[in-house]
Short mmCIF file of C-alpha atoms and ligand atoms in Angstrom, two decimals:
data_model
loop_
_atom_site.label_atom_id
_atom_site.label_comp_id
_atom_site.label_asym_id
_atom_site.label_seq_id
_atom_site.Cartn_x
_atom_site.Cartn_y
_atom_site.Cartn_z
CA UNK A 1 0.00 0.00 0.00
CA UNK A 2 1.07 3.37 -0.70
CA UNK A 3 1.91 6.21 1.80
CA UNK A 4 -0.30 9.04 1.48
CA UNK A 5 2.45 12.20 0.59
CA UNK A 6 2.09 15.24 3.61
CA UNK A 7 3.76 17.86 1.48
CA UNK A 8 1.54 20.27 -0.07
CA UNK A 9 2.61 22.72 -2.83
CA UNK A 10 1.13 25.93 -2.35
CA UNK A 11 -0.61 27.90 -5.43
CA UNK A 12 -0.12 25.49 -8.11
CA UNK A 13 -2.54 23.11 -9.46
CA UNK A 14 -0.55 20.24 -12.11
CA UNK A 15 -2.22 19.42 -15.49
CA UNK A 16 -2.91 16.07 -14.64
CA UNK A 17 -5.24 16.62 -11.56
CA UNK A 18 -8.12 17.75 -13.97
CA UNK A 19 -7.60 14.83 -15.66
CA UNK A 20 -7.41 12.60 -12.54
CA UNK A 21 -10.69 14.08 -10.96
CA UNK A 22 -12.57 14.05 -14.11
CA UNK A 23 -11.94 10.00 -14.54
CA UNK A 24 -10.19 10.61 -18.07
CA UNK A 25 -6.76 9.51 -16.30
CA UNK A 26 -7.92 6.19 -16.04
CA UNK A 27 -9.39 6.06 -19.56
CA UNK A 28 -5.63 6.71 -20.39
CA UNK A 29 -4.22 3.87 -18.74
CA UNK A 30 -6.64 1.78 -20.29
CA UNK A 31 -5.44 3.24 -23.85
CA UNK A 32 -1.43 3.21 -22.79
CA UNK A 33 -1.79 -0.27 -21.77
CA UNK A 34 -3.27 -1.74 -24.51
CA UNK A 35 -0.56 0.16 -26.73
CA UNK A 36 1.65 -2.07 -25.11
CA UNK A 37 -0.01 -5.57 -26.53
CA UNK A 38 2.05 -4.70 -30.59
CA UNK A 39 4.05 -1.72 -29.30
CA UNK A 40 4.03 1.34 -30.99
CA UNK A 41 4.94 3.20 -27.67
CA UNK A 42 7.92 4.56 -29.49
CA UNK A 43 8.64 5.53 -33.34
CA UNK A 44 10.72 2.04 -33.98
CA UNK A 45 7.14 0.45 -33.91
CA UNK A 46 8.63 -2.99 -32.86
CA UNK A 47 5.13 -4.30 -32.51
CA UNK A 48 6.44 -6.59 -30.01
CA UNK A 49 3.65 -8.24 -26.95
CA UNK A 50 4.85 -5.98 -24.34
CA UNK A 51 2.01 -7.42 -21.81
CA UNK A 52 3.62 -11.31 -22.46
CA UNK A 53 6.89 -9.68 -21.71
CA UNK A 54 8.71 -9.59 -24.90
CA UNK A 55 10.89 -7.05 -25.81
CA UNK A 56 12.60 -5.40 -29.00
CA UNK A 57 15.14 -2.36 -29.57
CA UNK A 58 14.32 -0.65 -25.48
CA UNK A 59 15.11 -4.04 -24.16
CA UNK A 60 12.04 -3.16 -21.81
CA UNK A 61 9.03 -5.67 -21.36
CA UNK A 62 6.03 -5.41 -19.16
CA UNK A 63 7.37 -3.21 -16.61
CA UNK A 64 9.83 0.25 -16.75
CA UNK A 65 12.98 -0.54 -15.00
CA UNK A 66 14.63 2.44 -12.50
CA UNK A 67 18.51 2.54 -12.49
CA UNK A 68 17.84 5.69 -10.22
CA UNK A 69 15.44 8.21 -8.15
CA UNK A 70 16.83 10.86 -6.36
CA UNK A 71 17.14 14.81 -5.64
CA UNK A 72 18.93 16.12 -8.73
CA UNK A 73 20.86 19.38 -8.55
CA UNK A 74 22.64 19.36 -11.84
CA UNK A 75 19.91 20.43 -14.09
CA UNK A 76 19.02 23.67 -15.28
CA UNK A 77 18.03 26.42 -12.37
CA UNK A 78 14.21 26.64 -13.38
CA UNK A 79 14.03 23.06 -12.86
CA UNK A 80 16.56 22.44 -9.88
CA UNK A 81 15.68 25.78 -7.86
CA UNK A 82 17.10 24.97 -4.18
CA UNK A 83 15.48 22.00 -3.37
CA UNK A 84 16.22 20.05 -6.25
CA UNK A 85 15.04 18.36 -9.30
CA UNK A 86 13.00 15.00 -8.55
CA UNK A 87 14.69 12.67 -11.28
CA UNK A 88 13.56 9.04 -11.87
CA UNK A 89 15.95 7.60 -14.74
CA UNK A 90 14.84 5.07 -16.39
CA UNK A 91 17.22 2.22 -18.17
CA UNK A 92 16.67 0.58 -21.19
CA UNK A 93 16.82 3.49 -24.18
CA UNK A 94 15.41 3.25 -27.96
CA UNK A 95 17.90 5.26 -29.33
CA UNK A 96 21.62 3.56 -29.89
CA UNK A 97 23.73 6.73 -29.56
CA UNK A 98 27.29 5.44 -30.07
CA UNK A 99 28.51 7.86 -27.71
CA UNK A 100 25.75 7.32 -24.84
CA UNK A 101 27.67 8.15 -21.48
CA UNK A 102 25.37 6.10 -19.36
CA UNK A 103 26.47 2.92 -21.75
CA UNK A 104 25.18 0.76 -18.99
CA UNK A 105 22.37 2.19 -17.91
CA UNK A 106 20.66 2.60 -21.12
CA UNK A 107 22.22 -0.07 -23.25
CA UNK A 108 22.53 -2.91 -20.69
CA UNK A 109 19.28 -2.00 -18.81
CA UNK A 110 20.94 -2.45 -15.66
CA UNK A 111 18.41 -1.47 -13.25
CA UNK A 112 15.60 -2.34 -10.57
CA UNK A 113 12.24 -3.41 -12.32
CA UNK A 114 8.95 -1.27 -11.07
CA UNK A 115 5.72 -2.04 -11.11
CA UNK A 116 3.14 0.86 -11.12
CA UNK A 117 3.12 0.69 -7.28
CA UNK A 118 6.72 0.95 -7.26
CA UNK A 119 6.77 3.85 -9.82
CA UNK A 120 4.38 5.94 -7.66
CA UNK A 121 6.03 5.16 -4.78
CA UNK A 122 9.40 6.53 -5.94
CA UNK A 123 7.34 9.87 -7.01
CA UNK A 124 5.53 10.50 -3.83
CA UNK A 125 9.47 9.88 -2.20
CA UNK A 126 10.70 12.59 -4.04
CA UNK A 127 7.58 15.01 -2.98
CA UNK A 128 7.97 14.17 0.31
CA UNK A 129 11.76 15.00 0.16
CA UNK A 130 10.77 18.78 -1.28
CA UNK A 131 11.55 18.62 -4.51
CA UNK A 132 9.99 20.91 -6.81
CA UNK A 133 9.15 18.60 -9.59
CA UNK A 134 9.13 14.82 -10.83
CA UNK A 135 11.64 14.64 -13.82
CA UNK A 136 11.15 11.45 -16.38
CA UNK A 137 14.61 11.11 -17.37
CA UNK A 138 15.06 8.25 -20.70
CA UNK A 139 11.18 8.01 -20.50
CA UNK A 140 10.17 7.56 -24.22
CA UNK A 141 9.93 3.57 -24.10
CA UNK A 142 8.26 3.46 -20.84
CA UNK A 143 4.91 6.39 -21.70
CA UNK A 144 2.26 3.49 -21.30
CA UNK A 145 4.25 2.65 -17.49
CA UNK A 146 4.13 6.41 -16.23
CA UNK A 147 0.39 6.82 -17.32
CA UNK A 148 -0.13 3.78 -15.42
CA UNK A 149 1.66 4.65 -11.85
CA UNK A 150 0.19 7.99 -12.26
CA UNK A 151 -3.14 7.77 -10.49
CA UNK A 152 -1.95 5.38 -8.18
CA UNK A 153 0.89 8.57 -6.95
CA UNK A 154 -2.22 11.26 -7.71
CA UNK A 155 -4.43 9.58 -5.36
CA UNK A 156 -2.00 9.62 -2.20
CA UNK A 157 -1.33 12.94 -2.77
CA UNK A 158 1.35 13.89 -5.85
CA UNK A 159 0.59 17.62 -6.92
CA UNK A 160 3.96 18.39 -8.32
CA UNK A 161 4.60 18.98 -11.80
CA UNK A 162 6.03 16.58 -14.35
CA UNK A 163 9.00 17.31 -16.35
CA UNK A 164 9.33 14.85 -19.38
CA UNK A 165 13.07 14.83 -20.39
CA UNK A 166 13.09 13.18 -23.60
CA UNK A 167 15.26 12.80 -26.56
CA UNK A 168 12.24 13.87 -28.61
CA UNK A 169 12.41 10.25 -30.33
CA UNK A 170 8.51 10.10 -29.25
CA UNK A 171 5.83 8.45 -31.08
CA UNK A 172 2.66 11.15 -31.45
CA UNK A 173 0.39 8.18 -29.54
CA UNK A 174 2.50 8.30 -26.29
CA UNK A 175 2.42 12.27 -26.96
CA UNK A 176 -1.50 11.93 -27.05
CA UNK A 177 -1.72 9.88 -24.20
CA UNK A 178 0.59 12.48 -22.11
CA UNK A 179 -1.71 15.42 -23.19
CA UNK A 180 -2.86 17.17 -20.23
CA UNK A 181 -0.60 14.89 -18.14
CA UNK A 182 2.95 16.56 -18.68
CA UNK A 183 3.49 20.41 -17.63
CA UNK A 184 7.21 20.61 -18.83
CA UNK A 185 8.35 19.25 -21.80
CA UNK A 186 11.91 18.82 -22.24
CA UNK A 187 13.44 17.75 -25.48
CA UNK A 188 17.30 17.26 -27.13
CA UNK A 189 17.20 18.39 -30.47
CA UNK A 190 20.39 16.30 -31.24
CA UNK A 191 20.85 16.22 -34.72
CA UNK A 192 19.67 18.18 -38.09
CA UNK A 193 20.98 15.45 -40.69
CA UNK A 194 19.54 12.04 -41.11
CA UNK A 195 22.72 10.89 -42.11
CA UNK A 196 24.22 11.85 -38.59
CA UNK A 197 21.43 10.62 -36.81
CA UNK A 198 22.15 7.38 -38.86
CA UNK A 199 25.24 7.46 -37.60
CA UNK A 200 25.73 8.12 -34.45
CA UNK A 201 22.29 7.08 -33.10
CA UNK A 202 21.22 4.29 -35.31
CA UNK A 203 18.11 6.36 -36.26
CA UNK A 204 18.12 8.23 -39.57
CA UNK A 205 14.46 9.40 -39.14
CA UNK A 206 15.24 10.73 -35.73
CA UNK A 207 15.01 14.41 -37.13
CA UNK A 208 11.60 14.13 -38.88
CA UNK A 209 10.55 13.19 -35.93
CA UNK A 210 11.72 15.26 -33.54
CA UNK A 211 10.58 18.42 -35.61
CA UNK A 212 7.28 16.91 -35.21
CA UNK A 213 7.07 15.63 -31.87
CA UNK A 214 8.58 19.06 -30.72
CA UNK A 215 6.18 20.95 -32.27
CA UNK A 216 3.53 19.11 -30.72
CA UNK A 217 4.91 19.56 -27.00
CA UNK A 218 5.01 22.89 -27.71
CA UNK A 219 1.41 23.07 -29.47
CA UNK A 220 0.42 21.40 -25.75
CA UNK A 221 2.17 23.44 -22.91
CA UNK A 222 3.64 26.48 -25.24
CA UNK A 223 6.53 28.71 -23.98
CA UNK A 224 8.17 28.38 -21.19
CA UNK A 225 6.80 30.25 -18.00
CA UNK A 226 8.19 30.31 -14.50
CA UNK A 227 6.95 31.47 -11.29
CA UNK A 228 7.95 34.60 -9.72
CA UNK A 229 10.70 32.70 -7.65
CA UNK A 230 12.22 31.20 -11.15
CA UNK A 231 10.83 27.78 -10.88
CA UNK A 232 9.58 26.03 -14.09
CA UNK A 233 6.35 25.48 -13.77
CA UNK A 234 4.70 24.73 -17.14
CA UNK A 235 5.83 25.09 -20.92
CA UNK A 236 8.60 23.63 -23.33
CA UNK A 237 12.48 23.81 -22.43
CA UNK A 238 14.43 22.47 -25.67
CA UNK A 239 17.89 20.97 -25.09
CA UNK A 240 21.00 21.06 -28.16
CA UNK A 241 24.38 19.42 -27.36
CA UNK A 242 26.81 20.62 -29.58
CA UNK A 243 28.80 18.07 -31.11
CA UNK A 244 32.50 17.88 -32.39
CA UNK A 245 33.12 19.58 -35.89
CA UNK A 246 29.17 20.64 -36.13
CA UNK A 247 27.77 17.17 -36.86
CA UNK A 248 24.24 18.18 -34.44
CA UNK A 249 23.61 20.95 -36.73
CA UNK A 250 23.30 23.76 -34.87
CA UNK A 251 22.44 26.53 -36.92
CA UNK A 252 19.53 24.56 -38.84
CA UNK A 253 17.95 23.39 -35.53
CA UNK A 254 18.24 27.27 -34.16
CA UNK A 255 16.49 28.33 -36.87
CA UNK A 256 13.93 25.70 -37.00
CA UNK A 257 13.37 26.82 -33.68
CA UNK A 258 12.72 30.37 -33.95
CA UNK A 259 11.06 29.81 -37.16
CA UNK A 260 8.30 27.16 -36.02
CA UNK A 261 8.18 27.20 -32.49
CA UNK A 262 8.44 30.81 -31.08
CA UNK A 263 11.88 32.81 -30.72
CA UNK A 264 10.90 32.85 -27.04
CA UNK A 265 11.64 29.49 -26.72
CA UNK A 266 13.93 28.33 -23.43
CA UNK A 267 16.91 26.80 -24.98
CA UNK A 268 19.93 25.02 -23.42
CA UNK A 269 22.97 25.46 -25.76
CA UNK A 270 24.78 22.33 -24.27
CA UNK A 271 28.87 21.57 -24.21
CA UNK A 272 29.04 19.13 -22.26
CA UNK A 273 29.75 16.34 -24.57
CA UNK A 274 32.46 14.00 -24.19
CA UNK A 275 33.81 10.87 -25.65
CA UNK A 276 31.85 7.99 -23.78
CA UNK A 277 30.02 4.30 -25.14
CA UNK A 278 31.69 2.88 -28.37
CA UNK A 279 33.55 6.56 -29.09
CA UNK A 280 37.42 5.55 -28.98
CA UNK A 281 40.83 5.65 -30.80
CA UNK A 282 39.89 2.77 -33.28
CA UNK A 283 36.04 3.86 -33.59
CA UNK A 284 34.30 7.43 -34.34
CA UNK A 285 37.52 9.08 -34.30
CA UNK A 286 35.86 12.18 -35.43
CA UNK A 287 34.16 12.38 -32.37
CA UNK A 288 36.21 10.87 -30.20
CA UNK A 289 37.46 14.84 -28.43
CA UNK A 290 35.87 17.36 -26.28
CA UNK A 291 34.00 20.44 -27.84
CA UNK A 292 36.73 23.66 -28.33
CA UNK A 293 35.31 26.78 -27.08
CA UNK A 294 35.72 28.11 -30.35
CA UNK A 295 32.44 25.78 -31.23
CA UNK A 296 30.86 26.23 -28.80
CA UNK A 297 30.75 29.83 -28.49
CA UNK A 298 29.90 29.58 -32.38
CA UNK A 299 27.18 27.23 -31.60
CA UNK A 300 25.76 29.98 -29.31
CA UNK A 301 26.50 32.78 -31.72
CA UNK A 302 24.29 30.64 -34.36
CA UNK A 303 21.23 30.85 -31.42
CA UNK A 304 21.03 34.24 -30.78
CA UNK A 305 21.80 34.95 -35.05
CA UNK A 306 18.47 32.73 -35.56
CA UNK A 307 16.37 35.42 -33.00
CA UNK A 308 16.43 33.50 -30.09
CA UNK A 309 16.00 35.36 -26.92
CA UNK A 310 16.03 33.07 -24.16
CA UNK A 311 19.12 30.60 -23.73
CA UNK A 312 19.64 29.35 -20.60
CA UNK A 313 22.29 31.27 -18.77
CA UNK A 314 24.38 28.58 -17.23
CA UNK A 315 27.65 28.76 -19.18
CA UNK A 316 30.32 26.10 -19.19
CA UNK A 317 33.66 26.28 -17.73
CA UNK A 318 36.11 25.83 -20.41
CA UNK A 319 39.34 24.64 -18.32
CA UNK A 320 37.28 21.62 -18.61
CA UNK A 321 36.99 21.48 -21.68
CA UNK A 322 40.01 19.83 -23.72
S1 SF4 B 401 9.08 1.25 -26.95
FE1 SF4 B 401 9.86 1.51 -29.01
S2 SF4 B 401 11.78 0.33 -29.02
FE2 SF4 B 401 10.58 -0.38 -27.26
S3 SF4 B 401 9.41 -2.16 -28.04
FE3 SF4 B 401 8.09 -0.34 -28.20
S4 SF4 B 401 8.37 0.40 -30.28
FE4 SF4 B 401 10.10 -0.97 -29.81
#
């Protein structure tokens, strides 16, 4: 049985209590578990039994599986603020980035399976330790698992928001099914060029779809807005990693932002790559170095030349940065 959460958040009402109290939140589940009978939870459309336990590219059956939960304070300040951000990472991944620092975690699934009770549990943890949201970290093979701890964590008391931190390799029926569910959307844009997404992440559709599954998070919770202490509390927050020698694309994905989104979108211009997974001597050479500063500050450059007016202000420290 679950233990009914004594925090309260003041003043701020999350997207998925109208759903809860007006009994469409359990219509959901009904729709995100069936989805898992000949998966399509995911664009690679396995259409694997999910519910008998098989599994295909996530390496994820019936259940999610946790490698983590705990009180994050490495993410950006709107979502951190000074209490932290509540982050459940998930293992198993259904993207094969080459360079994937948690190699382990997302290609070996290594990890604690959890049921719904165990999901909900692990969110009403992380209320109860004063966090200021509940952060699905690697979530976009496990949609049809969240939607299904969800009421369980509503009903014993979980009013914070939900922060879905995706790689924006969504299929539009999980994005359907988290309608009204999610308050903060947060995608990678990683790549521009099928080719690199080819490459590097075994998925040369991957930017097709993320211009249309970002567009759609957007067309749900729209810009970014905070409350009048800084916290996130509802909108879209778009991640970009630049890469070695330009191979994300930044300049195209800048201007795709300002261009279809809004050029008030919150974007993270991230350099924080480095050389991790299969990445090594013998293998992806090209990408086998830190970002210069000379990139990334180009990178940044191409933002603000596309119109964009809000880039997260966190800057990194180049002495780190070989
Ligand atoms: S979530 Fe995606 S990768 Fe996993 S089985 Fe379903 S369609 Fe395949």
């Amino acid at each position: 049985m679950l233990v009914k959460s004594r925090r309260a958040t003041t003043g701020f009402i999350p997207a998925y209590l109208r759903l809860y109290e007006s009994g469409e939140l359990e219509q959901r589940v009904e729709r995100a578990v069936a989805l898992l009978e000949s998966c399509t939870a995911c664009p690679r459309d396995c259409r694997v039994n999910r519910l008998a336990d098989k599994f295909a590219v996530c390496k994820t059956g019936r259940y999610a599986v946790v490698s983590s939960h705990f009180t994050h304070f490495g993410e950006e300040d709107c979502l951190r603020g000074w209490r932290g951000s509540g982050t459940i990472f998930f293992s198993g991944c259904n993207l094969r980035c080459v360079f994937c620092q948690n190699f382990d975690i997302s290609w070996q699934v290594r990890g604690t399976v959890a049921p719904p009770s165990n999901l909900a549990a692990m969110m009403l943890e992380l209320q109860e330790q004063g966090c200021h949201n509940i952060n699905f970290v690697t979530p976009e093979h496990v949609v049809p698992q969240i939607v299904e701890a969800l009421p369980l964590a509503v009903e014993a008391g979980l009013r914070l928001p939900i922060v879905y931190n995706t790689s924006a390799y969504d299929s539009m029926e999980s994005l359907e099914l988290l309608d009204g569910i999610v308050d903060i959307y947060m995608p990678d844009f990683k790549y521009w060029d099928s080719e690199m997404a080819r490459k590097y992440s075994k998925a040369p559709d991957y930017p097709q779809v993320a211009r249309r599954t970002i567009k759609e998070m957007h067309r749900q919770v729209g810009d970014l807005a905070m409350d009048d202490r800084g916290v996130a509390r509802r909108g879209l927050l778009v991640r970009h990693l630049v890469m070695p020698g330009d191979i994300a694309g930044t300049r195209e994905v800048a201007r795709w932002i300002a261009r279809e989104l809004s050029p008030t979108t919150y974007l993270n211009v991230m350099a924080q790559y480095y050389p991790a997974g299969k990445v090594s001597r013998s293998e992806y050479t090209e990408i086998n170095r830190r970002v210069l500063p000379s990139e990334y500050e180009k990178a940044l450059d191409e933002a603000y030349r596309a119109g964009l007016k809000r880039l997260d202000s966190r800057r990194p420290s180049y002495n780190r940065v070989v």
